[in-house]
mmCIF file of C-alpha atoms and ligand atoms in Angstrom:
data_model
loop_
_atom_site.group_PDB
_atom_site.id
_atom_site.type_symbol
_atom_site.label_atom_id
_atom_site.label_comp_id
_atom_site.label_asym_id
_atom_site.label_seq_id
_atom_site.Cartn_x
_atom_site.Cartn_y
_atom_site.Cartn_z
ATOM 1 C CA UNK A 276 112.811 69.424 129.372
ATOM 2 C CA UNK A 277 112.652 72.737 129.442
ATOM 3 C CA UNK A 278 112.568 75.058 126.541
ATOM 4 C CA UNK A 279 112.822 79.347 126.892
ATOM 5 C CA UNK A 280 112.617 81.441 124.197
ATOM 6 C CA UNK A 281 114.123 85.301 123.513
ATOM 7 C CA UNK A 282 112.278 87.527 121.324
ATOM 8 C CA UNK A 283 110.963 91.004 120.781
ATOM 9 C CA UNK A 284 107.445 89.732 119.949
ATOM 10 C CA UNK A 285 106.729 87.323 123.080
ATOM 11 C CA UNK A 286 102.968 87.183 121.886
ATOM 12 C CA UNK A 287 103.249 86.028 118.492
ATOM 13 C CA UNK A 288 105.368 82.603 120.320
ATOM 14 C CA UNK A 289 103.479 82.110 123.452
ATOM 15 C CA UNK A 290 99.833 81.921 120.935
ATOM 16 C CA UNK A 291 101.886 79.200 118.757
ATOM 17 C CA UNK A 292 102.509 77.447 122.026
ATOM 18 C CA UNK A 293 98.533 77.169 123.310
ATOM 19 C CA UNK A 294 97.100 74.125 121.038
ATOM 20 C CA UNK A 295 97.092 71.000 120.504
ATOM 21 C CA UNK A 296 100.127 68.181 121.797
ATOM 22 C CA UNK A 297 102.469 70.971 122.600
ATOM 23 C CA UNK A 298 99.965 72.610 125.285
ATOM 24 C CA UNK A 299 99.076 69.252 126.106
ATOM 25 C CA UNK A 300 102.790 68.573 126.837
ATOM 26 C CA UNK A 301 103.257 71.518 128.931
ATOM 27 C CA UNK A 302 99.973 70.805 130.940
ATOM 28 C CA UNK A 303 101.361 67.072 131.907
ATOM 29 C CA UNK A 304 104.980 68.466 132.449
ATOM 30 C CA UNK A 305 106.474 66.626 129.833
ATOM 31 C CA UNK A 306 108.243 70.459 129.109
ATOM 32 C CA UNK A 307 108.177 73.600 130.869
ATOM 33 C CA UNK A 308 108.214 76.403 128.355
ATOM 34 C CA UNK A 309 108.585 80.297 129.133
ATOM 35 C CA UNK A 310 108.789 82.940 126.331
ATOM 36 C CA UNK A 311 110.842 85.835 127.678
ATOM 37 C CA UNK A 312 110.663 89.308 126.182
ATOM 38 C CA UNK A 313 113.876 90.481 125.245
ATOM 39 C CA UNK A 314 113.252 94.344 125.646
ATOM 40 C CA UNK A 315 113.136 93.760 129.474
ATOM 41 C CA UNK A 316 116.892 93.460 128.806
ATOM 42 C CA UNK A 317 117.454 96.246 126.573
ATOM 43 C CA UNK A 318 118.980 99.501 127.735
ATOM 44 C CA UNK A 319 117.452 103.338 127.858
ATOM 45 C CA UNK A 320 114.079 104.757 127.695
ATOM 46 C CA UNK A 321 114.023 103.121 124.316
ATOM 47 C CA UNK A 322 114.716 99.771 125.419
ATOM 48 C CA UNK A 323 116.531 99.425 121.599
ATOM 49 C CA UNK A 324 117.711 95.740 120.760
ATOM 50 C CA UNK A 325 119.202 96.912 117.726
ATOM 51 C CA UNK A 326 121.851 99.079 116.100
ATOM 52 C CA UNK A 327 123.214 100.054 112.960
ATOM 53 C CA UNK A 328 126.176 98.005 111.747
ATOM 54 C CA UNK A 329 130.302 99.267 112.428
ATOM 55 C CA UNK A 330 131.306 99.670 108.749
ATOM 56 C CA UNK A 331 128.453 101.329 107.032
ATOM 57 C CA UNK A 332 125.799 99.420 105.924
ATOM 58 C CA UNK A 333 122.038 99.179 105.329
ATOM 59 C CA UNK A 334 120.405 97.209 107.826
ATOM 60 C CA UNK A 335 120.542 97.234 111.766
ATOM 61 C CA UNK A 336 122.169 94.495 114.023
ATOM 62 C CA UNK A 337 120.561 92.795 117.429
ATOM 63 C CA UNK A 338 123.012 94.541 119.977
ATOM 64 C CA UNK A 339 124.747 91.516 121.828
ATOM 65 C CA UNK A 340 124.240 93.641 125.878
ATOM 66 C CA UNK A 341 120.526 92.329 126.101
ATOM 67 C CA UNK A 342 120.927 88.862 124.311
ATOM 68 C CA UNK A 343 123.885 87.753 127.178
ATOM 69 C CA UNK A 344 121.988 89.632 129.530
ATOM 70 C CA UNK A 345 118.703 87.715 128.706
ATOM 71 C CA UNK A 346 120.757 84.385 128.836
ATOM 72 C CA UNK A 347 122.122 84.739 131.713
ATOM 73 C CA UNK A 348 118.964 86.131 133.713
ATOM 74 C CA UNK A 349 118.239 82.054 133.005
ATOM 75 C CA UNK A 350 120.669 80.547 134.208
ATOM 76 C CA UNK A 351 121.566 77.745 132.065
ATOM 77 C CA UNK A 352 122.768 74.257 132.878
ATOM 78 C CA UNK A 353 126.256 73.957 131.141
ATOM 79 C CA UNK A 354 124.497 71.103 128.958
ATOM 80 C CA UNK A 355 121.670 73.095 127.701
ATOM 81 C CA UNK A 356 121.602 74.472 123.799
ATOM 82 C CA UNK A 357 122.370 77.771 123.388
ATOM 83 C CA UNK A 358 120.266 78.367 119.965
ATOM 84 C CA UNK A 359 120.897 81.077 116.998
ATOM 85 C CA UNK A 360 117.545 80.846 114.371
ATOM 86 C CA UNK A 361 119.424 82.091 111.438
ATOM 87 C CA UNK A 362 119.005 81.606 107.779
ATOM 88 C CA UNK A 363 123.152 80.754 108.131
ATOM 89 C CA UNK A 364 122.499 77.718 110.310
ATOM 90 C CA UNK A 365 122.602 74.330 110.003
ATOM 91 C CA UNK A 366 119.250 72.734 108.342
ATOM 92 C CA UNK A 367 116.934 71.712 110.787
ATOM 93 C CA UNK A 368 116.324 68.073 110.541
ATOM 94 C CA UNK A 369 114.020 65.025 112.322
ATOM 95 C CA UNK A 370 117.556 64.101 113.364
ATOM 96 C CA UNK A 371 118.465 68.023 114.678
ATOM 97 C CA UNK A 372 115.016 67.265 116.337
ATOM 98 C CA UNK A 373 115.834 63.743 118.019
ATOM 99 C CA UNK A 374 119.553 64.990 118.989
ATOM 100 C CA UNK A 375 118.157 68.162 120.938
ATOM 101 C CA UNK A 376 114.858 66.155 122.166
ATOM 102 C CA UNK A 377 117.657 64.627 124.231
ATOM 103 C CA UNK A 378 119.341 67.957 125.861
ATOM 104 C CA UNK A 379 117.910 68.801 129.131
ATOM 105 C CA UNK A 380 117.278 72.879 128.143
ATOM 106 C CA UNK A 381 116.998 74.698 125.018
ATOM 107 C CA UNK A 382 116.873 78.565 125.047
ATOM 108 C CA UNK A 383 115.981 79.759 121.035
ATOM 109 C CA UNK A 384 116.869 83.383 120.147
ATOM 110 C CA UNK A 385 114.980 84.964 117.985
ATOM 111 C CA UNK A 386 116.803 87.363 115.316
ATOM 112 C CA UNK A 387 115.534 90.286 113.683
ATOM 113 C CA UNK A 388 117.113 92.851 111.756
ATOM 114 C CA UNK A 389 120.136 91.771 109.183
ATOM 115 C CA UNK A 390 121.438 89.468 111.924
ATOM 116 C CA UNK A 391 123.325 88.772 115.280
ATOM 117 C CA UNK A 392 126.228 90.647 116.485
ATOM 118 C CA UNK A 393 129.058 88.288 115.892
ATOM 119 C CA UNK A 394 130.089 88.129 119.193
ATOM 120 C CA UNK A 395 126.005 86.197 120.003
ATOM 121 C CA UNK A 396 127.474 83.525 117.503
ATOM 122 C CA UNK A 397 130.765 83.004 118.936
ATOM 123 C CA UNK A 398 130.305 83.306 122.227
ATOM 124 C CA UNK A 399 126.917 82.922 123.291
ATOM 125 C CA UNK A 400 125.678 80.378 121.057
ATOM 126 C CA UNK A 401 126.221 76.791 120.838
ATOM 127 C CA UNK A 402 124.197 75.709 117.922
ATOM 128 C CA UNK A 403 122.966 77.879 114.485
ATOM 129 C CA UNK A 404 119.936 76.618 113.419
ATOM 130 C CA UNK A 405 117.996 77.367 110.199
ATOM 131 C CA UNK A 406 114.361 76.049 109.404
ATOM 132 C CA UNK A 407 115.157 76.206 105.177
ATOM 133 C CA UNK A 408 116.674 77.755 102.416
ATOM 134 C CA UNK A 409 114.153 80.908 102.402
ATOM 135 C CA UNK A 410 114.609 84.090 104.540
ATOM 136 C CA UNK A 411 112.335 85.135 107.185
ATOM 137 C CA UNK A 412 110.837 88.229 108.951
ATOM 138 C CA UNK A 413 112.546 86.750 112.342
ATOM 139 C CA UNK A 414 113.435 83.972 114.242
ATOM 140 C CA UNK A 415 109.780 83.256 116.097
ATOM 141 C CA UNK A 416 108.611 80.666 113.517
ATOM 142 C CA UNK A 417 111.712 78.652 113.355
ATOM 143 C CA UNK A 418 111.438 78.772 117.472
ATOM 144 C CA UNK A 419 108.135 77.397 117.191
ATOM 145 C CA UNK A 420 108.780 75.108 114.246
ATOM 146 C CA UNK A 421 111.838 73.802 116.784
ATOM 147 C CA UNK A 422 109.786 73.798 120.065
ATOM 148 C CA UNK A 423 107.158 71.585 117.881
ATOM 149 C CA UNK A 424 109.885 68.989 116.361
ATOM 150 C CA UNK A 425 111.433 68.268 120.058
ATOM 151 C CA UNK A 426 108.374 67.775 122.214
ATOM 152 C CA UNK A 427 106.369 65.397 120.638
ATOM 153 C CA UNK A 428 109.612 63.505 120.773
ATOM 154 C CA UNK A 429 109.880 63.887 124.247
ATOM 155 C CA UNK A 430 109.058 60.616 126.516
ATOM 156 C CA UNK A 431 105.412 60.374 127.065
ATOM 157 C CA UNK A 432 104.376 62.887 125.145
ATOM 158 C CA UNK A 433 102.845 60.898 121.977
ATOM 159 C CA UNK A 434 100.411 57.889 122.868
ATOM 160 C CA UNK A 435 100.966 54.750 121.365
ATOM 161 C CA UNK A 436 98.207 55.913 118.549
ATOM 162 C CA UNK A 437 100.486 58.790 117.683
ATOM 163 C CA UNK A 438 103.832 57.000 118.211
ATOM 164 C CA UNK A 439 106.682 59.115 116.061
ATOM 165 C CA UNK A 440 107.850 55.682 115.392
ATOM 166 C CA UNK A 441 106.039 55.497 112.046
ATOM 167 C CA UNK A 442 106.378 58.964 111.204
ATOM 168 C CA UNK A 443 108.397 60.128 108.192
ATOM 169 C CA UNK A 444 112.276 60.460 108.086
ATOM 170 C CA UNK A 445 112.517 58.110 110.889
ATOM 171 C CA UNK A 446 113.660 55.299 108.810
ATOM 172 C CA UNK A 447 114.831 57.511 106.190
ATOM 173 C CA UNK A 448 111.448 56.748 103.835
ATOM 174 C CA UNK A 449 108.198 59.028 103.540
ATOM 175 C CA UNK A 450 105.021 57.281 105.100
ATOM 176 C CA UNK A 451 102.694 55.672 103.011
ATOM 177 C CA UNK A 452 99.062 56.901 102.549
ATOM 178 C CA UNK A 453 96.591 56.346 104.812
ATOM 179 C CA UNK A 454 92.837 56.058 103.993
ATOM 180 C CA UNK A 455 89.579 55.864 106.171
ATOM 181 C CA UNK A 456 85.468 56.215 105.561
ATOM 182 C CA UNK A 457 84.186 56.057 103.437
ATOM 183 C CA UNK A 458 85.383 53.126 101.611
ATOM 184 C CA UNK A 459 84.287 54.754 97.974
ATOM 185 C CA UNK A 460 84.408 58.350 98.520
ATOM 186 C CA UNK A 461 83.372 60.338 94.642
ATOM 187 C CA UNK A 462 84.076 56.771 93.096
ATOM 188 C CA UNK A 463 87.897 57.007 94.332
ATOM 189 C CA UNK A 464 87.686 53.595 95.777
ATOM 190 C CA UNK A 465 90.890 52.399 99.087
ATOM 191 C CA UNK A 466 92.787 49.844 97.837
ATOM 192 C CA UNK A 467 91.474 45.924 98.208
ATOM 193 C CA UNK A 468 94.728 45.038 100.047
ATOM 194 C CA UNK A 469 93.354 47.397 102.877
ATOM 195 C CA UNK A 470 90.179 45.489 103.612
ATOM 196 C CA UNK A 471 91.382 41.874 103.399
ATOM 197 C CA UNK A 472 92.498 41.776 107.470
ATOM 198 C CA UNK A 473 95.757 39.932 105.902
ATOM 199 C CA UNK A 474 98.210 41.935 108.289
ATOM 200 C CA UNK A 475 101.319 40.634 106.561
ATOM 201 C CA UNK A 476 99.790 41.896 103.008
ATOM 202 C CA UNK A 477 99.221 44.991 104.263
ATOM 203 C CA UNK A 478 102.604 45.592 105.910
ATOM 204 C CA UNK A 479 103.913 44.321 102.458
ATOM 205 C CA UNK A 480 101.880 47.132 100.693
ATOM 206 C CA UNK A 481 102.277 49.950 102.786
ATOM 207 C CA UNK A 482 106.587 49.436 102.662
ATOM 208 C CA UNK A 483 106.221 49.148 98.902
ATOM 209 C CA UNK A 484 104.407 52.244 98.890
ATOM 210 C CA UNK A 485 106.769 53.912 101.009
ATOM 211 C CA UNK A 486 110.142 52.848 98.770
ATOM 212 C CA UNK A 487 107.572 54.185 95.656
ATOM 213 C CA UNK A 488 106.801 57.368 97.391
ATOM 214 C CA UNK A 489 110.635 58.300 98.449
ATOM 215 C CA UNK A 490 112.083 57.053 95.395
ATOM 216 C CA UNK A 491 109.703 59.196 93.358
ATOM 217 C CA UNK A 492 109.419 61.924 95.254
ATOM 218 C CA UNK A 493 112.746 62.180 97.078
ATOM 219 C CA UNK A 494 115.595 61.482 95.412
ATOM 220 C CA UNK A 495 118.216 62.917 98.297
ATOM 221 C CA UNK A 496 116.648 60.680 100.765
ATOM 222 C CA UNK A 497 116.635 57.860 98.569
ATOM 223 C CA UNK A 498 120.264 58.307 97.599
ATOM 224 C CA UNK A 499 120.735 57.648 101.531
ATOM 225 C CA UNK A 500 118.635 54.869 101.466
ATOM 226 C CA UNK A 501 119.906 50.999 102.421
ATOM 227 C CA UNK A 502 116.959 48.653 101.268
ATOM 228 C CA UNK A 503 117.128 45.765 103.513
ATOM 229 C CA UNK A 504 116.583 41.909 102.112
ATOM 230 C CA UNK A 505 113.195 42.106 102.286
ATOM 231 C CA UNK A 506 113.300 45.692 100.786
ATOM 232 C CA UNK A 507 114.777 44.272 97.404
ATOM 233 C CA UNK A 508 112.003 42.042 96.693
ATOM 234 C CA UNK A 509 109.194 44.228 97.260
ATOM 235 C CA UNK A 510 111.802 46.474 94.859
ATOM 236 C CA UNK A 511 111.758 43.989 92.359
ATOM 237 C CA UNK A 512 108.049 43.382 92.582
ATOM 238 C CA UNK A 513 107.602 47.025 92.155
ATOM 239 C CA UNK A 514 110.043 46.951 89.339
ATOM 240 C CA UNK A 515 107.653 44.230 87.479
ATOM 241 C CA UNK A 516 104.774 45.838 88.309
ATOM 242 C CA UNK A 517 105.718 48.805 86.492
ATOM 243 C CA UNK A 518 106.965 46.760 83.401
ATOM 244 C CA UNK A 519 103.377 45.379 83.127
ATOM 245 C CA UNK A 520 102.059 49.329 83.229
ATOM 246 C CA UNK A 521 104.341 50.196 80.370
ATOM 247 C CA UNK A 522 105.627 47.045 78.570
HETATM 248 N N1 LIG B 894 115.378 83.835 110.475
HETATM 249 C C1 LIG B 894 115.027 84.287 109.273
HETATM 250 N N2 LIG B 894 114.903 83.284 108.391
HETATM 251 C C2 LIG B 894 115.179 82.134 109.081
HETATM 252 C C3 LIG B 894 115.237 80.756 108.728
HETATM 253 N N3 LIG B 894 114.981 80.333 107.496
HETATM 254 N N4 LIG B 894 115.574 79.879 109.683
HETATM 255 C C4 LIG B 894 115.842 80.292 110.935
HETATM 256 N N5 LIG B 894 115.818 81.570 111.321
HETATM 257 C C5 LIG B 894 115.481 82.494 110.414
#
């Protein structure tokens, strides 16, 4: 895959790019990511990227000439994702993150300002993205949050240790908890079921936590939620568990 990314602060991306399994990633050439700095598209001694809104208006508004320009200067494959970070998008989701794990380019523009031309969203963009319901200084930490999510879905990227198999949202349900030494840490003792090498008892026990965790904790996931056979006894068990707690 590769991923590029369009911003006025190419610094602040490329240093959340250098650790851990997304430099990793790039190293093997699971993804081949370049952060471009948008100013080298911008007109005038001032190289501006901005400009105050038609209308009136506090605020200024990322002038569309340098975001095509920048684009283009890439050359896209007609299949790659064409990405707005924007409060206004669409939720980013471990699904969003699957679906464009699968595209063979993203390019993620970075906003600043009060916004995008409108002419960046309708005709240069293909997808809007927001990372949550909260408002920003710009789009560089949604671009990394993004560029995170997708490549350590890409193939090969995650050992077999670090599989995003078991990871949450997956299957719709929150993990369960982990624990490891030391066995009584302050008196706060891992569960028996965890040390009796029963592997079937310990699957058992770490789904049950999982439904307990999600319905608890997450009520829109668990809305979603389609407990399988097996799901609806460890359900009812949990059910008469709690009955004994408070009879
Ligand atoms: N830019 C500012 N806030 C944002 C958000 N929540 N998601 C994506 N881009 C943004």
């Amino acid at each position: 895959m590769r991923i590029d990314v369009i911003t006025i602060f190419p610094d602040m991306v490329r240093a959340g790019l250098g650790y851990s399994i997304v430099k990793r990633a790039q190293e093997a050439g699971h993804v081949r990511v370049a952060v471009h700095d948008l100013r080298d598209h911008a007109p005038g001694k001032h190289r501006a990227t901005d400009d105050s809104p038609y209308g009136g208006g506090a605020g200024m508004v990322m002038l569309p000439g340098p975001l095509f320009q920048a684009v283009e200067s890439l050359d896209p494959v007609p299949e790659a994702r064409i990405i707005l970070l924007t409060p206004q998008g669409e939720t980013f989701s471990q699904a969003k993150a699957r679906e464009l794990s699968e595209a063979p380019h993203l390019v993620l523009l970075c906003g600043h300002y009060e916004g995008f031309d409108e002419r960046v969203r309708r005709h240069l963009a293909t997808d809007e993205i927001s990372i949550g319901d909260y408002v920003l200084t710009g789009g560089e930490l949604p671009a990394l949050v993004i560029a995170d999510a997708v490549t350590r879905l890409l193939p090969g990227v995650l050992g077999n240790a670090e599989s995003a198999e078991a990871d949450t949202f997956t299957d719709g349900l929150l993990e369960y908890p982990h624990y490891t030494r030391p066995l009584d840490f302050r008196g706060w003792r891992v569960p028996d079921v965890l040390l009796s090498g029963h592997h079937a008892e310990i699957a058992k026990w770490r789904r049950k936590e999982q439904l307990r965790r999600t319905r608890e904790r997450r009520p829109d996931l668990w809305a979603e939620f389609v407990p399988s056979k097996s799901d609806q006894k460890l359900l009812a068990q949990l059910a008469e568990e709690e009955s004994e707690e408070n009879p």
